[in-house]
Coordinates of C-alpha atoms in Angstrom, one line a residue:
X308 CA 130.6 90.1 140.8
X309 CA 129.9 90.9 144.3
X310 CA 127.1 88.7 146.5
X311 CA 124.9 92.4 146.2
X312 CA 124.9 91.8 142.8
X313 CA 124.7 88.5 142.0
X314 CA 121.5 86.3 143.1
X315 CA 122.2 83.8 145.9
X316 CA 121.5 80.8 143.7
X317 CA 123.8 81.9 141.0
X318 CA 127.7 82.5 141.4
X319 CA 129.8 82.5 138.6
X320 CA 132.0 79.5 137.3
X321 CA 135.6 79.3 138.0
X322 CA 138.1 77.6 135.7
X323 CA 138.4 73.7 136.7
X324 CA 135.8 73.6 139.3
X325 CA 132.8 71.3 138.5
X326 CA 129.1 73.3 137.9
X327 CA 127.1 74.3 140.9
X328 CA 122.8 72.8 139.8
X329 CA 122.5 76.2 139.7
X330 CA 125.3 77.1 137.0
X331 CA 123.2 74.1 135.0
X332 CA 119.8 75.8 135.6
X333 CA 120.8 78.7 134.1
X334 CA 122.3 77.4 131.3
X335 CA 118.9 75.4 130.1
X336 CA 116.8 78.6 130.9
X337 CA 119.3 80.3 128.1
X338 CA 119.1 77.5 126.0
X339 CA 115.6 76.6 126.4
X340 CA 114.9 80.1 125.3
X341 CA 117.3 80.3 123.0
X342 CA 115.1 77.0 121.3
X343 CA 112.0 78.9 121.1
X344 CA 113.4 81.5 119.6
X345 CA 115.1 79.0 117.0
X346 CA 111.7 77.4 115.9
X347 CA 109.7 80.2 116.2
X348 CA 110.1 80.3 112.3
X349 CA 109.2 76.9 111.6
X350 CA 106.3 76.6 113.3
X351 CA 104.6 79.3 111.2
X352 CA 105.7 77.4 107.9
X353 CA 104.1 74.7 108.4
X354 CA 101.0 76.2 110.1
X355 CA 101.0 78.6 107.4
X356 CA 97.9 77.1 105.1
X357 CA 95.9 76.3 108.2
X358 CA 96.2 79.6 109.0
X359 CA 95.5 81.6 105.5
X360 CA 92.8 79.2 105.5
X361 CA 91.1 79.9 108.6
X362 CA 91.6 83.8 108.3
X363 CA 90.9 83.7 104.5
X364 CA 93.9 85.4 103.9
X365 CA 96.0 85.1 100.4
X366 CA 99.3 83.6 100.6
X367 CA 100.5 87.0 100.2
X368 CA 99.4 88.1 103.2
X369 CA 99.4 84.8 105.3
X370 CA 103.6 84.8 104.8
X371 CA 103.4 87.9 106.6
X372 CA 103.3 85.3 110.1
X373 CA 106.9 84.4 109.0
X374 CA 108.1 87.3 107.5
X375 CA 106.7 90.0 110.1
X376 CA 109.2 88.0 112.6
X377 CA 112.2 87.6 111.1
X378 CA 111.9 91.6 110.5
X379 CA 111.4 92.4 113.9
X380 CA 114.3 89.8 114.9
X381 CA 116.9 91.3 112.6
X382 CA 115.6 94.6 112.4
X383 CA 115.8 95.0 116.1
X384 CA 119.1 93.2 116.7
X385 CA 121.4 95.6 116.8
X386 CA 119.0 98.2 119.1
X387 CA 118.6 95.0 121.3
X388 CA 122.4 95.1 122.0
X389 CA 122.0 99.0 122.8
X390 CA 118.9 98.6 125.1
X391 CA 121.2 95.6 127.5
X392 CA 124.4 97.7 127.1
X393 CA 122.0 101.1 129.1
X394 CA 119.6 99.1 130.5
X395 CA 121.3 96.0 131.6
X396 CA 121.3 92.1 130.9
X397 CA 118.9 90.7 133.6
X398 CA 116.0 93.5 133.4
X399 CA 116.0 93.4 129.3
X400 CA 116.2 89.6 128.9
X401 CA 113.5 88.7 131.7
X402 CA 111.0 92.1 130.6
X403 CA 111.6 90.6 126.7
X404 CA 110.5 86.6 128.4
X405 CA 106.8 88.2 129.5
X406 CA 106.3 90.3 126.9
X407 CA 107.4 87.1 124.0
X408 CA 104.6 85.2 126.3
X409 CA 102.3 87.6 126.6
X410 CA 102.6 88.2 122.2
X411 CA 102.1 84.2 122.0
X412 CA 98.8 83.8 123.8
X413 CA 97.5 87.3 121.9
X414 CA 98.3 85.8 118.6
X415 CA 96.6 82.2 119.2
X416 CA 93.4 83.7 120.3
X417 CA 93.0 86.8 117.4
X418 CA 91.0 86.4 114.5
X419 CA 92.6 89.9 113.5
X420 CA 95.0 89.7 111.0
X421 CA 96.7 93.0 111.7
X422 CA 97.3 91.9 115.3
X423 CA 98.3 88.8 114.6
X424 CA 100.9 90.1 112.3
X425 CA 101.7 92.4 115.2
X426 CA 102.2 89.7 117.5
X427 CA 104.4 88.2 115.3
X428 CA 106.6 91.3 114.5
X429 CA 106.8 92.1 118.6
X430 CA 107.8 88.6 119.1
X431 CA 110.4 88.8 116.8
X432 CA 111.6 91.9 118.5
X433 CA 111.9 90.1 121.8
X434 CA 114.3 87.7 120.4
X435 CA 116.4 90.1 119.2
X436 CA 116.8 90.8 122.7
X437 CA 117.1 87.7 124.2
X438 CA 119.2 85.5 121.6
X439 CA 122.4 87.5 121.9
X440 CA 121.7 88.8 125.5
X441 CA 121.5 85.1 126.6
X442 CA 125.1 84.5 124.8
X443 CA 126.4 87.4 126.7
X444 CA 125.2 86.3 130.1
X445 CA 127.3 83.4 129.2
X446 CA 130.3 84.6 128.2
X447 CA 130.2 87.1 131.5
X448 CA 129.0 84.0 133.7
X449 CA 131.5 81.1 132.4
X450 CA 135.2 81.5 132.6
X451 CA 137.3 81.8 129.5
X452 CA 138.5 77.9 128.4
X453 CA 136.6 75.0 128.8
X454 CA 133.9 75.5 130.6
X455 CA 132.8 78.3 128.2
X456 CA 133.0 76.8 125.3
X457 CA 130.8 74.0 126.7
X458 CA 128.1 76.6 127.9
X459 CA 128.4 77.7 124.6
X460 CA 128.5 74.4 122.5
X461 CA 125.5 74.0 124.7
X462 CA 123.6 77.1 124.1
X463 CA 124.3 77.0 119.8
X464 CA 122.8 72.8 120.1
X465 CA 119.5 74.7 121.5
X466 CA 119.2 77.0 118.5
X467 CA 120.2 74.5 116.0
X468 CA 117.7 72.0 117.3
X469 CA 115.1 75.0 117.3
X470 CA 113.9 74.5 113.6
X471 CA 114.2 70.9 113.7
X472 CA 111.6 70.6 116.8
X473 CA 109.3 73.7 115.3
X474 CA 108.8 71.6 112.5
X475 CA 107.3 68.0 114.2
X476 CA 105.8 70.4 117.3
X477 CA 103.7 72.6 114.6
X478 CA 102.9 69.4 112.8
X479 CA 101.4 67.8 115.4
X480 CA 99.4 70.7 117.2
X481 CA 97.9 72.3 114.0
X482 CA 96.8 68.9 113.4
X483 CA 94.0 69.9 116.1
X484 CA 94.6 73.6 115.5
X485 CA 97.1 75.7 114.2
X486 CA 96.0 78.5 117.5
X487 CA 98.0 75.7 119.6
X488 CA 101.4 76.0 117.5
X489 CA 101.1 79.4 118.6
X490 CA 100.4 79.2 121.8
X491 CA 102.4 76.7 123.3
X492 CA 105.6 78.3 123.4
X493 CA 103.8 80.8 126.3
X494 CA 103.8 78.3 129.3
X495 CA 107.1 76.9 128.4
X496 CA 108.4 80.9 128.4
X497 CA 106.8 81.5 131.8
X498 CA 108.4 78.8 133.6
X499 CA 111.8 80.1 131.9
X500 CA 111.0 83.5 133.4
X501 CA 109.9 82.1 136.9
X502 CA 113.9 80.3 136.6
X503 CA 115.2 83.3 135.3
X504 CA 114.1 85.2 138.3
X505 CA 116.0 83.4 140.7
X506 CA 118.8 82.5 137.9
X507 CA 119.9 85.3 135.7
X508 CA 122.7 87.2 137.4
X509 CA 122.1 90.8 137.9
X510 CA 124.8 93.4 136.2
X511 CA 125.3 96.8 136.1
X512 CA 124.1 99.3 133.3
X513 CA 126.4 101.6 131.1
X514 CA 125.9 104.8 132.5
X515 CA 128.0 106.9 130.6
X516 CA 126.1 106.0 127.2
X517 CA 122.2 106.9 129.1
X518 CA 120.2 108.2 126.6
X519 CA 121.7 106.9 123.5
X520 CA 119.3 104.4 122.5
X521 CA 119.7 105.0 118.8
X522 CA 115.8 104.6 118.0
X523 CA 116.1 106.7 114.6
X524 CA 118.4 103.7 113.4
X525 CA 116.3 100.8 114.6
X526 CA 113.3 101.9 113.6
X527 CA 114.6 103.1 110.3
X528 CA 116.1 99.7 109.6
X529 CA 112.7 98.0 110.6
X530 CA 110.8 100.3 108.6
X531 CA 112.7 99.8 105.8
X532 CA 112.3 96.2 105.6
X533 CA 108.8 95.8 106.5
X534 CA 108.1 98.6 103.6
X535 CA 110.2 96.8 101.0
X536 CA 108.1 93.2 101.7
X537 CA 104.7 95.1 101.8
X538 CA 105.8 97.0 98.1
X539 CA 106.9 93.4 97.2
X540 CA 103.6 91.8 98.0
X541 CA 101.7 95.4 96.7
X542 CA 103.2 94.2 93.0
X543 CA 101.7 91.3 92.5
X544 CA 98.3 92.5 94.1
X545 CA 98.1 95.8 92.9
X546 CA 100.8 96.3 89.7
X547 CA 103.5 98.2 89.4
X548 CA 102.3 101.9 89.0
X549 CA 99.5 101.2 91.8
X550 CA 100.2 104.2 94.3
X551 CA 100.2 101.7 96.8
X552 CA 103.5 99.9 95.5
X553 CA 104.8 103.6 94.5
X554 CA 104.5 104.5 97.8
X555 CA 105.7 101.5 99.7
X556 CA 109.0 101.3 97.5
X557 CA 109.5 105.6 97.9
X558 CA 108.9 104.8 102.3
X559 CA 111.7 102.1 101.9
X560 CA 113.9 103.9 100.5
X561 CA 113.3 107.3 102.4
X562 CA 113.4 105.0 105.7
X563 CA 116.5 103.2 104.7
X564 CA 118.2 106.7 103.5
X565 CA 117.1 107.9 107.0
X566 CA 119.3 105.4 108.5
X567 CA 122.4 105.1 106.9
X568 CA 122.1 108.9 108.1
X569 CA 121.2 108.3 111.9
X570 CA 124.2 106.1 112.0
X571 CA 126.3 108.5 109.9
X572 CA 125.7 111.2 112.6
X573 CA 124.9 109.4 115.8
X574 CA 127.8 110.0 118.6
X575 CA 127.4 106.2 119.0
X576 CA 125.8 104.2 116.0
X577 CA 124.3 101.0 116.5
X578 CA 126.5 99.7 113.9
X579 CA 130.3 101.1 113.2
X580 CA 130.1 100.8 109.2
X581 CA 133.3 101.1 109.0
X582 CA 132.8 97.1 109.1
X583 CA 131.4 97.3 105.8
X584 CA 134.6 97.5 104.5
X585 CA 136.0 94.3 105.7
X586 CA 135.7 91.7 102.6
X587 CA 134.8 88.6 104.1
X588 CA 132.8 89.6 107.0
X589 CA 130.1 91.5 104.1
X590 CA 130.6 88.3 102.1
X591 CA 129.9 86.2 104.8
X592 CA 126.5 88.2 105.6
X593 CA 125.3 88.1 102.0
X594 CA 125.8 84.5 101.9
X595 CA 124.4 83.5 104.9
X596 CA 121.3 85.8 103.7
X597 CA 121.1 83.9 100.3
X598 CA 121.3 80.6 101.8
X599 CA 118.6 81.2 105.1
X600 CA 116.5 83.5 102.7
X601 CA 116.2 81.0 99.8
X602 CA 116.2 77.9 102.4
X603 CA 113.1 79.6 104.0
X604 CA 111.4 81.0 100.6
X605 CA 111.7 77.0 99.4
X606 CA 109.7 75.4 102.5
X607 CA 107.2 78.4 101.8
X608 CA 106.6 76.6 98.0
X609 CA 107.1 73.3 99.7
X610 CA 104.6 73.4 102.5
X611 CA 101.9 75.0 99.6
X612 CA 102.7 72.5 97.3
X613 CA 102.7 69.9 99.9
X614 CA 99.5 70.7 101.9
X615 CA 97.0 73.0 99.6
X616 CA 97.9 70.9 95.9
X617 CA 99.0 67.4 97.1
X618 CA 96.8 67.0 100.1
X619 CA 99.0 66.4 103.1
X620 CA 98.9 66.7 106.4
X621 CA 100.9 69.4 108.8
X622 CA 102.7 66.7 110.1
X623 CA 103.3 64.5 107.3
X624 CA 105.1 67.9 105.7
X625 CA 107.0 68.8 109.4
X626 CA 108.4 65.1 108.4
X627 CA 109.1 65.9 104.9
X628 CA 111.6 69.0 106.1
X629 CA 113.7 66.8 108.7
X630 CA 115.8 65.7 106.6
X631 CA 116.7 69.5 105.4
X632 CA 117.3 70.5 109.2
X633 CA 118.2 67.6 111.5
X634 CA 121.3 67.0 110.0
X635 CA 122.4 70.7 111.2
X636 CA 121.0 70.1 114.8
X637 CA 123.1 66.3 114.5
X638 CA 126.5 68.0 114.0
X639 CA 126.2 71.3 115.4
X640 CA 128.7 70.3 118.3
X641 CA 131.4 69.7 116.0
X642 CA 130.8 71.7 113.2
X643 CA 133.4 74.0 114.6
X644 CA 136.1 71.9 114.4
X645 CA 135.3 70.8 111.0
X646 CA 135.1 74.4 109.6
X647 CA 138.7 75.2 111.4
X648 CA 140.1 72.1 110.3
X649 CA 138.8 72.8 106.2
X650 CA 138.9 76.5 106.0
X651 CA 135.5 78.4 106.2
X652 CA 136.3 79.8 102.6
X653 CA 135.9 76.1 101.1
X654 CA 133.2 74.7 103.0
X655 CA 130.8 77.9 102.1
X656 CA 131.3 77.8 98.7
X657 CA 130.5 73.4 98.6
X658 CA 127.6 74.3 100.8
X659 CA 126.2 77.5 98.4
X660 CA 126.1 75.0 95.8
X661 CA 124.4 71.6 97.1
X662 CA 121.5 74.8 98.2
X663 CA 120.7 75.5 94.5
X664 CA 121.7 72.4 93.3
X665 CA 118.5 70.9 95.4
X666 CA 116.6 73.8 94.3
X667 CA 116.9 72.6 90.7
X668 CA 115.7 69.3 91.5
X669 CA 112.8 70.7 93.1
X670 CA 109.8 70.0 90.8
X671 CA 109.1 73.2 88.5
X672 CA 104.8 72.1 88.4
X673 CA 102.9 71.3 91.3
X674 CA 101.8 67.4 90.5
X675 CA 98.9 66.7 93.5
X676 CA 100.5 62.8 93.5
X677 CA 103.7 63.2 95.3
X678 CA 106.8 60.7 94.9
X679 CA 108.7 61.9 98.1
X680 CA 112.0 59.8 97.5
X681 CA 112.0 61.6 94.6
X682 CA 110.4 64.8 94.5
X683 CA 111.1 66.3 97.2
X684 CA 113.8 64.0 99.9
X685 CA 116.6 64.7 97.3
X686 CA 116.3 68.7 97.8
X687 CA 115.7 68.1 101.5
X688 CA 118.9 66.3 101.5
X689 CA 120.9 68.8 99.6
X690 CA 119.6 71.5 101.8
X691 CA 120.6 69.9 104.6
X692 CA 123.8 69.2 103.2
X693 CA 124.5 72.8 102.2
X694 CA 123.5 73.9 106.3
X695 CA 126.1 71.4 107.5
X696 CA 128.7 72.4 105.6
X697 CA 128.0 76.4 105.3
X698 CA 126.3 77.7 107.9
X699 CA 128.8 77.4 111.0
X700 CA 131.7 78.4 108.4
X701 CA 130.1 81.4 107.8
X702 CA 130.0 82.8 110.8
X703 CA 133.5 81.4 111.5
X704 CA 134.3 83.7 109.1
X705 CA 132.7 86.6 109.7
X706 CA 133.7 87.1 113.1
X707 CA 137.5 85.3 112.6
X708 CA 137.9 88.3 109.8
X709 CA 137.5 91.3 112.6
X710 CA 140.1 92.0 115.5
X711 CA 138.6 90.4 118.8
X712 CA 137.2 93.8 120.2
X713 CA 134.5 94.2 117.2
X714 CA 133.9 90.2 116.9
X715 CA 130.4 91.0 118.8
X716 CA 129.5 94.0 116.7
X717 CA 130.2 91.5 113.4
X718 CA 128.4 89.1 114.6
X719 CA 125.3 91.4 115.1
X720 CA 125.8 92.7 111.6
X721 CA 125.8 88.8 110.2
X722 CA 122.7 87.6 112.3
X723 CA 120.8 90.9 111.3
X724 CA 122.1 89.7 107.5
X725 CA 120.5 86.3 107.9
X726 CA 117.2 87.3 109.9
X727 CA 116.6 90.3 106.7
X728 CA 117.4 88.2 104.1
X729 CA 114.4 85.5 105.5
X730 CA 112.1 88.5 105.9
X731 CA 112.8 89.4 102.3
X732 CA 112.9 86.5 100.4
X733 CA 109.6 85.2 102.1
X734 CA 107.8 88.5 100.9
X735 CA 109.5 88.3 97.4
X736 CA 108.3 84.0 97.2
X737 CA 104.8 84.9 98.1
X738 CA 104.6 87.6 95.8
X739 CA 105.5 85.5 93.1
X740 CA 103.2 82.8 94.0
X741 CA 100.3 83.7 91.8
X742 CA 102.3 84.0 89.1
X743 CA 102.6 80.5 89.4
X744 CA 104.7 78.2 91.5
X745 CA 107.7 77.6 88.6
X746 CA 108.0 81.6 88.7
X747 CA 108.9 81.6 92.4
X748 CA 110.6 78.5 92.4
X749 CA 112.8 80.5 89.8
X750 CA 113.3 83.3 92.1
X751 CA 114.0 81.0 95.0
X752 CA 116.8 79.3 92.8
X753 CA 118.2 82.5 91.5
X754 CA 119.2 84.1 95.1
X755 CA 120.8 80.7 96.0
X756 CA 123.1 80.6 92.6
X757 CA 124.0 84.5 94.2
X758 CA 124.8 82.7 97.2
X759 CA 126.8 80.9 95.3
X760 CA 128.9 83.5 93.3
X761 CA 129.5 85.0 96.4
X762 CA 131.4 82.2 97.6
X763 CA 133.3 81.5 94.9
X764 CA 134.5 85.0 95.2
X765 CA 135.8 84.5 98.5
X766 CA 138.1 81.6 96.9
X767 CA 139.8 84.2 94.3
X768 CA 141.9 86.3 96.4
X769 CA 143.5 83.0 98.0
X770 CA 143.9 81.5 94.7
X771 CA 145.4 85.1 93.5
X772 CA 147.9 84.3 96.5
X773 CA 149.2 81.1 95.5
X774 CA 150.0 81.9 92.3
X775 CA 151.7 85.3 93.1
X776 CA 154.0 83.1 95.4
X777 CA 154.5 80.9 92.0

């Protein structure tokens, strides 16, 4: 990059030479945001009863706070790559910042449900711009070796601390309100935008793709999911045969049909599906969505059970769920080299079974006298477990299964599989609710045996190997 296009304060890192403060500053701002956007999903779960209860909404609609932004995150991903490839990294990543602050105060201060599901969804959106947009101002910033791979061990410590700090953050401010779980994250976003000004290095636009945005596709994807979690919730409100859930399911699949054909016949789709074809990289998505999805539908049951039946606090249940995330956020800097040194294929398949295994254990009734070192630490444990081993092997192994030039279009695919699969599974738990909580707990369990059969499909064709060579 030339001084013209690079700010002042910012030069990019050369190989062996130590960081400038400013190379350091604009790592945290990446990080930092990078946090946010990691416990953006946890602080709604454990607000999530303070909330339905000052709204008076059903849990069926309440989930829609968790739900509405994990759609917009994964259904917006792979447009959010598009937008910084034509647009460029800087503009989209700092315009995403003010609009993700602006969504945070609107959504604290609403007694609207509608907007406050909006907020959500548009804040959701904006970290699909700026979680892989901040990677890639890494990766163009930091020199192959070293000194990339500690930006990035770095920036992935952020994330994985994310949930972990959503968690004992929403505890503590919905204590006095759940409006300031979410609010807070606007102040802390502005002073990340007033770094980023001076920080984020400028870069140029691909001009020869203007105009290719590929809108049909995102906005098909997004529809899609948001229809298939309203007909989910419409089922247990409404029936079957209401022409509510008729039409919600008939939208989803229309939307959905519409694109698989925008990207089809687009002269650049969002996503090349020719990567649907590659084994481990579709087995690696579907796991990673049955283990985030059912992970996420179980601390929906858990923070019910916990705060509406037993009577606990929002921060006695942020304390309950530690032990389910902090063991990710402890051994995210090496979890790596554990995965290379094991085999991704091995570690998934331990990991998607200690997830159902604690799902099991789980209580199937909802006693209001709760026995934590035995109700509910051992499924916390198991969860957290099944993080540590599975989680960094699975994307180890989706993007390790594609040639280097398509590594960032698999990982888009895999992150859009996990952020779907949470938007799912949270609508399908909540409709299931009233039904009772044994019914959804059964649903919960079901996805993360899937999870499981999935990985222990990924161990045949190596096992087919060995004994061919026999």
């Amino acid at each position: 990059m030339t001084p013209s296009t690079t700010p002042r304060t910012t030069v990019p890192a050369t190989a062996g030479e130590r960081w400038s403060p400013a190379l350091w500053g604009l790592l945290f701002v990446l990080a930092g945001n990078m946090l946010i956007d990691a416990l953006e999903v946890s602080v709604a779960l454990v607000a999530l009863p303070a909330v339905g209860a000052d709204l008076a909404l059903p849990v069926a609609h309440a989930q829609w706070v968790v739900s509405g932004f994990a759609a917009g995150f994964g259904g917006l991903l792979l447009f959010g790559s598009r937008l910084v490839t034509l647009l460029g990294r800087r503009p989209v990543y700092l315009a995403a910042l003010l609009v993700f602050a602006a969504a945070s105060v609107a959504g604290a201060v609403t007694d609207s449900e509608a907007l406050l599901i909006g907020t959500r969804l548009v804040k959701g959106g904006c970290a699909a711009l700026t979680a892989p947009t901040g990677l890639a101002i890494i990766i163009a910033v930091f020199p192959e070796g070293p000194a990339r791979g500690r930006a990035v061990s770095v920036y992935s410590f952020f994330g994985a601390v994310g949930f972990s700090a959503g968690l004992l953050l929403s505890g503590l401010l919905t204590e006095v309100s759940w409006r300031w779980a979410f609010a807070f994250p606007a102040p802390v976003v502005l002073l990340l935008l007033a770094a980023g000004l001076r920080l984020i290095p400028h870069d140029a636009p691909d001009r020869d793709a203007a105009g290719r945005y590929g809108v049909p596709g995102a906005l098909g994807l997004t529809g899609a999911t948001l229809m298939l979690v309203y007909a989910s919730v419409s089922v247990s409100a409404h029936g079957w045969q209401h022409p509510r859930t008729i039409g919600a399911f008939v939208l989803a699949v229309l939307l959905g049909a519409a694109y698989v054909r925008s990207e089809l016949t687009a002269p650049k789709p969002l996503l090349n599906l020719g990567l649907l074809t590659q084994g481990p990289l579709v087995r690696s998505a579907l796991g990673a969505a049955a283990l985030n999805g059912s992970y996420l539908g179980l601390l929906l049951l858990s923070t019910l059970h916990l705060q509406q039946r037993a009577g606990w606090g929002p921060l006695e249940t942020g304390l309950a769920f530690l032990p389910a995330s902090a063991p990710l956020a402890l051994t995210a800097l090496h979890s790596g080299r554990v995965a290379a040194r094991f085999g991704p294929a091995r570690l998934i398949a331990a990991g998607a079974a200690a997830a159902p295994a604690g799902y099991l254990l789980y209580p199937r009734d909802t006693p209001s006298e709760v026995r934590y070192a035995t109700d509910v630490l051992p499924t916390m444990l198991l969860l957290g477990a099944a993080f540590v081993l599975a989680f960094a092997a699975l994307h180890l192994q989706a993007t390790g299964s594609v040639p280097a030039p398509r590594q960032a279009e698999a990982s888009g695919l895999y992150q859009t599989a996990v952020q779907l699969g949470a938007a799912l599974m949270v609508g399908l738990t909540s409709a299931l609710y009233p039904a009772g909580h044994g019914a959804a707990l059964g649903l919960v369990t079901a996805v993360g045996l899937c999870g499981f059969l999935v990985a222990l499909y990924g161990l045949l064709p190596r096992r087919s190997a060995q004994g061919a060579t026999r």
